[in-house]
Coordinates of C-alpha atoms in Angstrom, one line a residue:
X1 CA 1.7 -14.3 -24.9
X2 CA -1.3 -16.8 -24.6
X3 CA -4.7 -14.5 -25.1
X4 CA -8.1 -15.3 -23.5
X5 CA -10.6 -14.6 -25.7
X6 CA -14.6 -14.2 -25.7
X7 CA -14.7 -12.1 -22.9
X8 CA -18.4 -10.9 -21.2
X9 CA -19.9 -7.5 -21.1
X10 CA -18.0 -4.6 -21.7
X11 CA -16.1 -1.7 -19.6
X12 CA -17.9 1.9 -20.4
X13 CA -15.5 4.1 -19.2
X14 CA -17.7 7.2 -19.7
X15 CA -21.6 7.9 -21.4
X16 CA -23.3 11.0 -22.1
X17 CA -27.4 10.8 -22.3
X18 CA -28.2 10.8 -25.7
X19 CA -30.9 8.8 -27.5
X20 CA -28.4 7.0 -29.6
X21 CA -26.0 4.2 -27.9
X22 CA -22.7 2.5 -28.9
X23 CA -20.9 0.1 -26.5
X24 CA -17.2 -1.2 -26.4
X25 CA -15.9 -4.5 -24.8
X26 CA -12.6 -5.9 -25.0
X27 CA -12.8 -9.2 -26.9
X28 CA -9.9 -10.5 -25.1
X29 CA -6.8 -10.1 -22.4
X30 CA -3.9 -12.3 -21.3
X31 CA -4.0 -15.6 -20.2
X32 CA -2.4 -15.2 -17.0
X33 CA -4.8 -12.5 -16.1
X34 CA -8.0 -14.9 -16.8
X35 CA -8.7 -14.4 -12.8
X36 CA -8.5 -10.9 -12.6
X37 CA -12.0 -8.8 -13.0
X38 CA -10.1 -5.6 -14.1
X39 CA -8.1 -7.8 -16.5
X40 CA -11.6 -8.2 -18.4
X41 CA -12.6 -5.2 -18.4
X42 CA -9.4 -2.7 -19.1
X43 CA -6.3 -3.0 -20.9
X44 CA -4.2 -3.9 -17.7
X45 CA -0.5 -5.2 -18.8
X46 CA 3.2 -4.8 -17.7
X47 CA 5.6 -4.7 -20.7
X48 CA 9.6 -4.4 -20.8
X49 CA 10.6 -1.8 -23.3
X50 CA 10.6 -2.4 -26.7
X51 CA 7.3 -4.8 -26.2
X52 CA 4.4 -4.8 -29.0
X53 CA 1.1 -6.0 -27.5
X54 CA -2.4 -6.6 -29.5
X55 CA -5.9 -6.3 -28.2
X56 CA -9.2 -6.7 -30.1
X57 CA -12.1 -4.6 -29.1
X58 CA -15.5 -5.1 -30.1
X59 CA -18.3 -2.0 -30.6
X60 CA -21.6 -2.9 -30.4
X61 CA -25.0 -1.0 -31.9
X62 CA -27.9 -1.8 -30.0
X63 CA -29.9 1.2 -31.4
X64 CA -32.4 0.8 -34.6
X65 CA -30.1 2.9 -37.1
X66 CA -26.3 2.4 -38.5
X67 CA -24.2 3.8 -36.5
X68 CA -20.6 5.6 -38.2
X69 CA -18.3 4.8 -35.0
X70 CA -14.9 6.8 -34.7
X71 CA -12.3 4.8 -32.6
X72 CA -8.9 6.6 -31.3
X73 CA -6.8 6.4 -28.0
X74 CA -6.5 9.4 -26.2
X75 CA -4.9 10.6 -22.4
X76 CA -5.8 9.5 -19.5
X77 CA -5.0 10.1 -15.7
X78 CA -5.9 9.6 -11.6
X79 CA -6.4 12.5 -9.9
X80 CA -8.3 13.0 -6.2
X81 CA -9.7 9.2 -6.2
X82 CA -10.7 9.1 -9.9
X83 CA -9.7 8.3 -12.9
X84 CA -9.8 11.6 -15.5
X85 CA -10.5 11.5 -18.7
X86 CA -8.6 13.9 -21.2
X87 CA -10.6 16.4 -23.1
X88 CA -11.0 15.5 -26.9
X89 CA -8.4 13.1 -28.3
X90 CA -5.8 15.0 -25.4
X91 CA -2.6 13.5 -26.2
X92 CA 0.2 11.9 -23.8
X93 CA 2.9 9.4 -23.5
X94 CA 1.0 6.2 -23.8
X95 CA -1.1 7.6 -26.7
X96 CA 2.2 8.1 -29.2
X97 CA 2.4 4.6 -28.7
X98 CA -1.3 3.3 -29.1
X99 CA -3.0 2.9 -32.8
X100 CA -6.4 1.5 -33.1
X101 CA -7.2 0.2 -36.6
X102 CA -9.5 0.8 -37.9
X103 CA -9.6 4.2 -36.9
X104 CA -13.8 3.9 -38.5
X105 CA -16.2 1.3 -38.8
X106 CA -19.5 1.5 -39.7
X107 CA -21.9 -1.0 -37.7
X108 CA -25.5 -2.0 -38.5
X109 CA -28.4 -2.0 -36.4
X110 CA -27.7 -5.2 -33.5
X111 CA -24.3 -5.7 -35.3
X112 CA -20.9 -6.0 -33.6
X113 CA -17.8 -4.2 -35.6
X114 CA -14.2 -5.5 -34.1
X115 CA -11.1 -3.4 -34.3
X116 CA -7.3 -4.1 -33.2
X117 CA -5.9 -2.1 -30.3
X118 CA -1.7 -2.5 -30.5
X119 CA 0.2 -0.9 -28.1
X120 CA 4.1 -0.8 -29.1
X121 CA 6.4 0.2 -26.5
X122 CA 9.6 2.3 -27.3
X123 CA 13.3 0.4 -26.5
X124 CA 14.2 3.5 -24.3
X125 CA 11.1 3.8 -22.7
X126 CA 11.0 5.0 -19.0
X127 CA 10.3 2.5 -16.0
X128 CA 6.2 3.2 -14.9
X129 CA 2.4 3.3 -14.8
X130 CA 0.8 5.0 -17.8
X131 CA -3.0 5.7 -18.4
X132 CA -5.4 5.8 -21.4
X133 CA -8.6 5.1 -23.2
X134 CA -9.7 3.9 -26.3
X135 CA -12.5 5.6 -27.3
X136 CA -15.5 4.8 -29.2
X137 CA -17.2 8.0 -30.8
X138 CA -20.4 8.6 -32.8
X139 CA -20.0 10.7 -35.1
X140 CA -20.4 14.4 -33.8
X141 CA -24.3 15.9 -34.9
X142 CA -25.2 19.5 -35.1
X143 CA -28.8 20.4 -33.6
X144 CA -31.1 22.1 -36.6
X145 CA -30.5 25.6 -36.3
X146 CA -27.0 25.7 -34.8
X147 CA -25.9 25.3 -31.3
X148 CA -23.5 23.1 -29.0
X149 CA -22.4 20.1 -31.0
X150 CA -23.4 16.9 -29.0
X151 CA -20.2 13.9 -28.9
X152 CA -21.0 10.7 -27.3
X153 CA -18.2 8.1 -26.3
X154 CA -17.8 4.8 -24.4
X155 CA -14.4 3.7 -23.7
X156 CA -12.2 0.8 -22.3
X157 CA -9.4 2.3 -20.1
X158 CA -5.6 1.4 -20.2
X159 CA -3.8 0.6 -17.5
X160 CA 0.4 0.2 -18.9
X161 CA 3.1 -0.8 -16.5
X162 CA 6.4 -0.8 -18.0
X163 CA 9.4 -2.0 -16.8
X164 CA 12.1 -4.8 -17.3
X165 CA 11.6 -7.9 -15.4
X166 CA 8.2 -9.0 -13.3
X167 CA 5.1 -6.3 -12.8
X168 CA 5.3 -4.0 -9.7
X169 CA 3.0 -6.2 -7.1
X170 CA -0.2 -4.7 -6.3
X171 CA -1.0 -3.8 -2.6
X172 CA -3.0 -0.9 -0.2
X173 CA -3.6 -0.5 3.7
X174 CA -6.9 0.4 5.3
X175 CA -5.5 2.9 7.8
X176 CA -9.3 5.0 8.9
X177 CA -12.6 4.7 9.3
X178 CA -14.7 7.8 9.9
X179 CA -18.2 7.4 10.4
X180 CA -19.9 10.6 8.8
X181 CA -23.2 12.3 8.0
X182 CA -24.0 13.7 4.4
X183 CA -26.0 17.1 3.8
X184 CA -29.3 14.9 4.0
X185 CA -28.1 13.2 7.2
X186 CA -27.4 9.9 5.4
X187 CA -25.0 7.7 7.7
X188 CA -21.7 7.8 5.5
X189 CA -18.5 5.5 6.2
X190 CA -15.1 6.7 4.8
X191 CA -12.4 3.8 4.5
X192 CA -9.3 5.9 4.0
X193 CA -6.9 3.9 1.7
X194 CA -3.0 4.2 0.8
X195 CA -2.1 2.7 -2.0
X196 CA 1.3 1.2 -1.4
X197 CA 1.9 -0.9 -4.4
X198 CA 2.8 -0.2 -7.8
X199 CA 0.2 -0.4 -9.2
X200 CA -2.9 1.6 -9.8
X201 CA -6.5 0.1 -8.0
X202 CA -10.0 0.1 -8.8
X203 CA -11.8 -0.5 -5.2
X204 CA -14.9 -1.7 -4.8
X205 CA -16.2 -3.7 -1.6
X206 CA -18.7 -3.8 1.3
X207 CA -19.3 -2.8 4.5
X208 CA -21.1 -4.9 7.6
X209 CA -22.3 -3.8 10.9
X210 CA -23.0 -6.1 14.2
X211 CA -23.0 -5.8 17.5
X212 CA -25.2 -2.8 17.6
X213 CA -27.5 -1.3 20.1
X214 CA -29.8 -4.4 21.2
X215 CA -28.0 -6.7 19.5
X216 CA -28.7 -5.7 16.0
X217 CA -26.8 -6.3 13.1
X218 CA -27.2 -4.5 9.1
X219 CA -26.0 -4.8 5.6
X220 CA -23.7 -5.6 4.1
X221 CA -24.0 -2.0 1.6
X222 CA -21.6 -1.6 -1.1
X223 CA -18.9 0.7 -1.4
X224 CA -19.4 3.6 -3.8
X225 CA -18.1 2.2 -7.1
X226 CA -15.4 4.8 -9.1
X227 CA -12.8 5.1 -7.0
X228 CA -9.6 4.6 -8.5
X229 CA -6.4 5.2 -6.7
X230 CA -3.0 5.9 -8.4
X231 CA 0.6 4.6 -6.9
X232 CA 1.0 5.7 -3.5
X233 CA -2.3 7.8 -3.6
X234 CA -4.8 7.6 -0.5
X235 CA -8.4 8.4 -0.6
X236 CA -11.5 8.0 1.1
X237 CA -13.9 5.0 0.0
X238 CA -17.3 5.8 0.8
X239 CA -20.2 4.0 1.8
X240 CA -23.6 5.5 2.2
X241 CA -26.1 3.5 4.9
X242 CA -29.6 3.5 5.3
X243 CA -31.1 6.2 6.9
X244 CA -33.0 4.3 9.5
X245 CA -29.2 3.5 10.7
X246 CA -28.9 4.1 14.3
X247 CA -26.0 6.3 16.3
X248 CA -24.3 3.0 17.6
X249 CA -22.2 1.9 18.6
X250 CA -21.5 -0.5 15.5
X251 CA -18.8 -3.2 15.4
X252 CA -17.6 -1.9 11.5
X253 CA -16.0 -4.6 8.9
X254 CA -14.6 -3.4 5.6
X255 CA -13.4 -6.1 2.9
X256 CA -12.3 -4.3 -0.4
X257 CA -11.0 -5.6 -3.4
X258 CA -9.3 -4.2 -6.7
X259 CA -8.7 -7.3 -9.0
X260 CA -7.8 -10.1 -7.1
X261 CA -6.0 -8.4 -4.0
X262 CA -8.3 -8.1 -1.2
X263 CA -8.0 -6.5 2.1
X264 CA -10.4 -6.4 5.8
X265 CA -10.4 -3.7 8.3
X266 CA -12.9 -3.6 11.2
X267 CA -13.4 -0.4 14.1
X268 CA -15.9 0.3 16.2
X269 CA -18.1 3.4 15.0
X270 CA -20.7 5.9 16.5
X271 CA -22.6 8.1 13.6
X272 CA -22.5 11.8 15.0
X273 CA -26.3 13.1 15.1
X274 CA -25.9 16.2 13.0
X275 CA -25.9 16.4 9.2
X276 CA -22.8 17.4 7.1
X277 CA -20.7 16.0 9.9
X278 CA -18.2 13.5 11.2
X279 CA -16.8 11.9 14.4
X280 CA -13.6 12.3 13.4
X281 CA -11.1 9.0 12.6
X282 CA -10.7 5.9 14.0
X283 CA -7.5 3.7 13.5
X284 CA -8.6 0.5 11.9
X285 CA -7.9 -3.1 12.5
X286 CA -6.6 -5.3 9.8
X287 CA -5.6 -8.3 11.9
X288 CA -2.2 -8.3 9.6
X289 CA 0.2 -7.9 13.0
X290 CA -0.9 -11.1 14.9
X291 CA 1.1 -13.2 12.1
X292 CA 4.2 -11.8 12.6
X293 CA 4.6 -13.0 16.2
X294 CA 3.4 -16.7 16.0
X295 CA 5.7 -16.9 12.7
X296 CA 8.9 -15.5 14.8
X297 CA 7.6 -17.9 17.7
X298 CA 7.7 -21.0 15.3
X299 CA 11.5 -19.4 14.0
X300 CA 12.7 -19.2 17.4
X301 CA 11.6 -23.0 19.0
X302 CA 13.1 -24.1 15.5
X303 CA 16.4 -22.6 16.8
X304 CA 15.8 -23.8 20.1
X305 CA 15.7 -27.3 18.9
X306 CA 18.8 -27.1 16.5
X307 CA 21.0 -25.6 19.2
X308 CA 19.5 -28.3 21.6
X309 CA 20.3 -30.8 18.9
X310 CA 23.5 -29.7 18.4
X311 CA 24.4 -29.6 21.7
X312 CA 23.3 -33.3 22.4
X313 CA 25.3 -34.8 19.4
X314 CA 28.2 -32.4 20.7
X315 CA 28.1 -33.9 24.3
X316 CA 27.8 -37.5 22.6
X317 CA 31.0 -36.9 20.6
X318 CA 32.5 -35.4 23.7
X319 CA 32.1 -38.7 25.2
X320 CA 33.2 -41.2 22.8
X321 CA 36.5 -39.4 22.8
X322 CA 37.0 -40.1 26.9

C-alpha cells in the first residue's frame, strides 16, 4: 500500500497540565486516504485478516530538558458520544496485535524521535471496528516527599476496520434539533445524530441562523469538538450561541462533517427563556427526499419513451406485412 508521508501537526488524543510537554504526530497514512482529515491525524485503516500494516510516528520535545519518552498501545473505546481512553496500558483485542518499536526513546531539547507503529492482524480474525491509542508517556516522577505520582501522555488514536473485501462505507442522519438553555442561560443547539454506517465518526461542523426577528441573521458558531460516535450510536452535537442570541424564531442550518462525509439539516428554532431548559425536538430537514422523486420521474418518461418506441416500430412492422 502506497504511504503519504510528511504529514502536519499532530493528533493529541489526551494532555494532563504539567510543566513538561511531549507531542506525537503520525508521520504518515495511506495514499488513498490523502483527502481525509481524520486519515492525518489517527490510525484510520480497513484490513482483511491476516494483514500486516506499518505506521511511523514522530514524538516531539519542545521543552528545555531531555525528555525519556515511553511509547506503548493500549485499549481504547466509544462510549456516550466520546471516545474513552483505557486506564494505564488497559489491554484489549486490537492491542495483542499492536507493537510500537521502540518501546523508549530518548529525545533532546527541540528534537524529534520517530518510532514504527505495526499493526498485524490475525488470519482468523473476527469481521469489525476496533479502537486504540498509541501512547506517548514521560517517564512517571515522584513529588519530594512522597505523594500521587504524576503521568503525562499524548496519543494518536486507532481506528481498525477489519474485514475481507472493501471498508464498511461511512454514513449518519441528522434526525433533531432542540434548541436549549445551559445552567448560565447560554442558547445551546443539540443536533441529534445516528450513526448508520460502519464506521466510527468524529463530528465536527457549524451552525447558521437567518431569518430571525427583524430580519437578522448570526454566526456561523462551531460545533463542540469531541464527539465521537461509534457504529450505529446517536448522540447529541452541541453548539453553544452567544448570549445576546434572541428567543426567535431562527431559520436553523447544520452542516457537519467527520472526514470527508458531510451532511446539512435545517429547522426552525425558538430558544425557551428559562435556564437549564429546552423546547423539546424538532424533526429536521435534510433535503435528501426531493431526489428520489425527480430520479423515479426521469425512470418512468424513459419507459414511457421505450414502450412508445416500441410500439411505433411494432405498428411499422405490422404494416409492411399487409
Amino acid at each position: 500500500m502506497a504511504i503519504v508521508t510528511g504529514i502536519g501537526p499532530g493528533s493529541v488524543a489526551a494532555r494532563a497540565q504539567a510543566p513538561k510537554t511531549v507531542g506525537i504526530r503520525l508521520i504518515d497514512a495511506p495514499s488513498n486516504r490523502s483527502d481525509d482529515p481524520r486519515a492525518l491525524q489517527y490510525i484510520v485503516d480497513h484490513l482483511p485478516p491476516g494483514t500486516t500494516i506499518e505506521r511511523r510516528i514522530g514524538v516531539d520535545n519542545d521543552t528545555d530538558d531531555v525528555q525519556v519518552v515511553e511509547l506503548y498501545a493500549a485499549a481504547g473505546a466509544i462510549t456516550d458520544g466520546t471516545f474513552q481512553f483505557g486506564a494505564g496500558r488497559a489491554v484489549n483485542e486490537l492491542t495483542t496485535w499492536t507493537a510500537v518499536d521502540p518501546a523508549e526513546v530518548t529525545v533532546p531539547p527541540g528534537a524529534t524521535a520517530e518510532a514504527t507503529v505495526t499493526i498485524a492482524v490475525p488470519a482468523k480474525a473476527s469481521p469489525g471496528e476496533r479502537y486504540g491509542v498509541v501512547w506517548a508517556q514521560l517517564a512517571a516522577s515522584t513529588p519530594e516527599g512522597g505523594g500521587i505520582t504524576a503521568v503525562n501522555r499524548v496519543g494518536v488514536r486507532i481506528y481498525l476496520s477489519v474485514g475481507e473485501g472493501g471498508e464498511p462505507a461511512s454514513d449518519f442522519d441528522i434526525t433533531a434539533f432542540e434548541a436549549r438553555r445551559d445552567a448560565e442561560g447560554n442558547p445551546v443547539v443539540a443536533a441529534t445524530v445516528h450513526n448508520t454506517g460502519g464506521r466510527a465518526l468524529d463530528l465536527s461542523g457549524d451552525l447558521s441562523l437567518t431569518n430571525g426577528p427583524g430580519g437578522l441573521s448570526a454566526g456561523p458558531f462551531a460545533a463542540t469538538l469531541g464527539t465521537t460516535l461509534g457504529i450505529g450510536q446517536t448522540e447529541p452535537v452541541l453548539v453553544t450561541l452567544d448570549r445576546a442570541i434572541t428567543a426567535g424564531p431562527w431559520d436553523a442550518r447544520i452542516a457537519l462533517h467527520s472526514g470527508i462525509d458531510e451532511r446539512v439539516a435545517t429547522a426552525t428554532l425558538t430558544f425557551p427563556a428559562a435556564a437549564a431548559s429546552s423546547s423539546g425536538p424538532v424533526a429536521t430537514d435534510t433535503g435528501g427526499s426531493s431526489v428520489l422523486p425527480v430520479v423515479g420521474g426521469i425512470v418512468l418518461v424513459a419507459l414511457v419513451v421505450l414502450v412508445v418506441s416500441l410500439l411505433l416500430r411494432r405498428t411499422k412492422g405490422d404494416r409492411a406485412r399487409v
